[in-house]
Coordinates of C-alpha atoms in Angstrom, one line a residue:
X4 CA -8.1 30.0 13.7
X5 CA -5.9 27.0 14.1
X6 CA -3.3 26.7 11.4
X7 CA -2.2 23.1 10.5
X8 CA 0.5 21.9 8.2
X9 CA -0.1 19.0 5.9
X10 CA 1.5 15.7 6.6
X11 CA 3.4 14.0 3.9
X12 CA 4.8 10.6 3.1
X13 CA 7.0 9.3 0.2
X14 CA 6.9 6.1 -1.8
X15 CA 10.0 4.6 -3.3
X16 CA 10.4 1.9 -6.0
X17 CA 13.1 -0.7 -5.3
X18 CA 16.4 0.0 -7.0
X19 CA 17.6 -2.4 -9.7
X20 CA 21.3 -1.9 -9.4
X21 CA 23.8 -1.2 -6.6
X22 CA 24.4 2.3 -8.1
X23 CA 20.6 2.9 -8.0
X24 CA 20.4 1.6 -4.4
X25 CA 23.1 4.1 -3.3
X26 CA 21.2 6.9 -5.0
X27 CA 17.9 5.7 -3.5
X28 CA 19.5 5.8 0.0
X29 CA 20.9 9.3 -0.6
X30 CA 17.5 10.6 -1.8
X31 CA 15.7 9.0 1.2
X32 CA 18.1 10.7 3.6
X33 CA 17.4 14.0 2.0
X34 CA 13.7 13.6 1.9
X35 CA 13.6 12.4 5.5
X36 CA 14.7 15.9 6.4
X37 CA 11.2 17.0 5.4
X38 CA 9.9 15.1 8.3
X39 CA 7.5 12.7 6.6
X40 CA 4.9 10.8 8.7
X41 CA 6.3 7.7 7.1
X42 CA 7.9 6.4 3.9
X43 CA 7.1 3.3 1.9
X44 CA 8.9 0.9 -0.5
X45 CA 6.8 -0.9 -3.1
X46 CA 7.3 -4.1 -5.1
X47 CA 8.0 -4.6 -8.9
X48 CA 5.1 -5.8 -11.0
X49 CA 3.5 -9.1 -9.9
X50 CA 5.3 -9.1 -6.6
X51 CA 8.8 -9.3 -8.1
X52 CA 11.7 -7.7 -6.1
X53 CA 9.9 -8.8 -2.9
X54 CA 13.2 -9.7 -1.0
X55 CA 14.9 -6.6 -2.4
X56 CA 12.1 -4.5 -0.9
X57 CA 12.5 -5.9 2.6
X58 CA 16.2 -5.4 2.5
X59 CA 15.8 -1.8 1.2
X60 CA 13.2 -1.0 3.9
X61 CA 15.6 -2.2 6.6
X62 CA 18.5 -0.2 5.3
X63 CA 16.4 3.0 4.9
X64 CA 15.0 2.7 8.4
X65 CA 18.6 2.4 9.8
X66 CA 19.7 5.2 7.7
X67 CA 16.9 7.7 8.3
X68 CA 15.6 6.8 11.6
X69 CA 12.0 7.2 10.1
X70 CA 9.3 4.5 9.9
X71 CA 9.3 2.8 6.6
X72 CA 6.6 0.6 5.4
X73 CA 6.9 -2.4 3.0
X74 CA 4.2 -3.3 0.5
X75 CA 2.9 -6.9 1.0
X76 CA 0.5 -8.6 -1.4
X77 CA -1.5 -11.8 -1.0
X78 CA -2.5 -12.8 -4.4
X79 CA -1.3 -16.3 -5.5
X80 CA 0.5 -16.8 -2.1
X81 CA -0.7 -19.5 0.4
X82 CA -1.7 -18.3 3.8
X83 CA 1.2 -20.4 5.3
X84 CA 3.6 -18.4 3.2
X85 CA 2.0 -15.1 4.1
X86 CA 2.2 -15.9 7.8
X87 CA 5.9 -16.7 7.5
X88 CA 6.6 -13.5 5.6
X89 CA 4.7 -11.5 8.2
X90 CA 6.8 -13.0 11.0
X91 CA 10.0 -12.4 9.0
X92 CA 9.1 -8.8 8.3
X93 CA 8.2 -8.1 11.9
X94 CA 11.4 -9.6 13.2
X95 CA 13.3 -7.4 10.7
X96 CA 11.9 -4.4 12.6
X97 CA 9.4 -3.6 9.8
X98 CA 6.1 -2.8 11.6
X99 CA 4.3 -0.8 9.0
X100 CA 2.7 -2.6 6.0
X101 CA 0.8 -1.4 2.9
X102 CA -1.5 -4.4 2.5
X103 CA -2.8 -5.0 -1.1
X104 CA -4.3 -7.8 -3.2
X105 CA -1.6 -7.3 -5.9
X106 CA -1.7 -7.6 -9.7
X107 CA -3.8 -10.5 -10.9
X108 CA -1.7 -13.2 -12.7
X109 CA -2.7 -14.1 -16.2
X110 CA -4.0 -17.5 -15.1
X111 CA -6.4 -16.1 -12.5
X112 CA -9.6 -14.1 -12.7
X113 CA -11.4 -11.9 -10.3
X114 CA -13.4 -12.8 -8.2
X115 CA -11.2 -15.7 -7.1
X116 CA -12.6 -19.2 -6.6
X117 CA -13.0 -20.0 -2.9
X118 CA -10.0 -21.8 -1.5
X119 CA -9.4 -21.9 2.3
X120 CA -5.6 -22.0 1.8
X121 CA -5.6 -18.6 0.1
X122 CA -7.0 -15.1 1.1
X123 CA -10.0 -14.1 -1.0
X124 CA -10.4 -10.5 0.1
X125 CA -8.0 -7.8 1.4
X126 CA -10.2 -7.3 4.4
X127 CA -9.5 -10.9 5.5
X128 CA -5.8 -10.3 4.8
X129 CA -5.7 -7.2 7.0
X130 CA -7.5 -9.1 9.9
X131 CA -5.0 -12.0 9.6
X132 CA -2.0 -9.6 9.6
X133 CA -3.4 -7.7 12.6
X134 CA -3.9 -11.0 14.4
X135 CA -0.4 -12.2 13.6
X136 CA 1.4 -9.1 14.7
X137 CA 0.5 -5.6 15.8
X138 CA 1.3 -4.0 12.4
X139 CA 0.4 -0.5 11.4
X140 CA -1.5 -1.2 8.2
X141 CA -2.3 1.0 5.2
X142 CA -4.6 -0.2 2.4
X143 CA -5.6 1.0 -1.0
X144 CA -8.5 3.2 -2.0
X145 CA -9.9 4.1 -5.4
X146 CA -11.7 7.5 -5.9
X147 CA -12.6 6.5 -9.4
X148 CA -13.3 2.9 -8.5
X149 CA -11.0 -0.2 -8.7
X150 CA -11.2 -1.8 -12.2
X151 CA -12.4 -5.0 -10.7
X152 CA -15.2 -3.5 -8.6
X153 CA -18.7 -3.8 -10.0
X154 CA -19.6 -0.2 -8.8
X155 CA -18.1 2.6 -6.7
X156 CA -20.6 1.8 -3.9
X157 CA -19.3 -1.8 -3.8
X158 CA -15.7 -0.5 -3.7
X159 CA -16.5 1.9 -0.9
X160 CA -18.1 -1.1 1.0
X161 CA -14.9 -3.1 0.5
X162 CA -12.9 -0.2 1.9
X163 CA -15.2 -0.1 4.9
X164 CA -14.5 -3.8 5.5
X165 CA -10.8 -3.2 5.3
X166 CA -11.0 -0.4 7.9
X167 CA -13.3 -2.5 10.2
X168 CA -10.7 -5.4 9.9
X169 CA -8.0 -3.1 11.4
X170 CA -6.5 -0.8 8.6
X171 CA -5.1 2.4 10.1
X172 CA -5.5 4.5 6.9
X173 CA -6.2 4.2 3.2
X174 CA -3.9 5.6 0.4
X175 CA -5.6 6.5 -2.8
X176 CA -4.8 5.4 -6.4
X177 CA -3.8 8.4 -8.5
X178 CA -6.6 10.6 -9.7
X179 CA -6.6 13.4 -12.3
X180 CA -9.4 15.5 -11.0
X181 CA -9.6 16.7 -7.3
X182 CA -13.4 16.6 -7.6
X183 CA -13.3 12.8 -7.6
X184 CA -11.2 12.8 -4.4
X185 CA -13.4 15.2 -2.4
X186 CA -16.6 13.4 -3.6
X187 CA -15.0 10.1 -2.6
X188 CA -14.3 11.5 0.9
X189 CA -17.9 12.6 1.2
X190 CA -19.2 9.1 0.2
X191 CA -16.9 7.4 2.6
X192 CA -17.9 9.6 5.5
X193 CA -21.6 8.9 4.7
X194 CA -21.1 5.2 5.3
X195 CA -19.1 5.7 8.6
X196 CA -15.5 5.4 7.3
X197 CA -13.5 7.6 9.7
X198 CA -9.9 6.5 9.0
X199 CA -7.6 8.8 7.2
X200 CA -7.8 8.6 3.4
X201 CA -4.5 9.9 2.0
X202 CA -4.3 11.2 -1.5
X203 CA -1.8 9.5 -3.8
X204 CA 0.2 12.2 -5.7
X205 CA 2.5 11.4 -8.6
X206 CA 5.2 14.0 -9.6
X207 CA 4.8 14.1 -13.4
X208 CA 8.2 13.8 -15.2
X209 CA 7.1 11.5 -18.1
X210 CA 3.6 12.2 -19.5
X211 CA 3.6 9.1 -21.7
X212 CA 4.3 6.8 -18.8
X213 CA 1.8 8.5 -16.6
X214 CA -1.0 8.0 -19.1
X215 CA 0.1 4.5 -20.1

């Protein structure tokens, strides 16, 4: 019998203050000692703190020597702006992205109206990023269905398209019953999705925020 150890990754939220940034870097250095496969840094709501995220990723990579991924969203951003960001990120030495649609602004509704100047689907976004630079790309997956998806089957089809476009793995939204995750893996396997689907795990330190 072959014994294997689970691989792990960590996601960080951008620090809002200089003191918070110093603590974040200290914590990242400690957690890097657990030999994570990678670590990621997310945005604030609506894509805020984007520039701060890129700076933090750079600093954390230099500090830990570990691959750090930056979140990158496409909603409400013209393709020309996305391409410029992708080139900037690559030149900063950030070669792993978590590619997501992002939160819908109040003045937009899903599905989006066709507009050739903007990405409409995450699969198109992933394909464009891969064509631009040879990024390692993680995408989102939703064991209990994305709120905007008409059905779980449609959501799984969207994930398949993201994988076919070049995504290297999927990271799930939080789920509260392991059954949903395992059923989701089975459903994905049935349609031929063979990329890793990593469970998103949230350490619970505030039940009210977790449920909100």
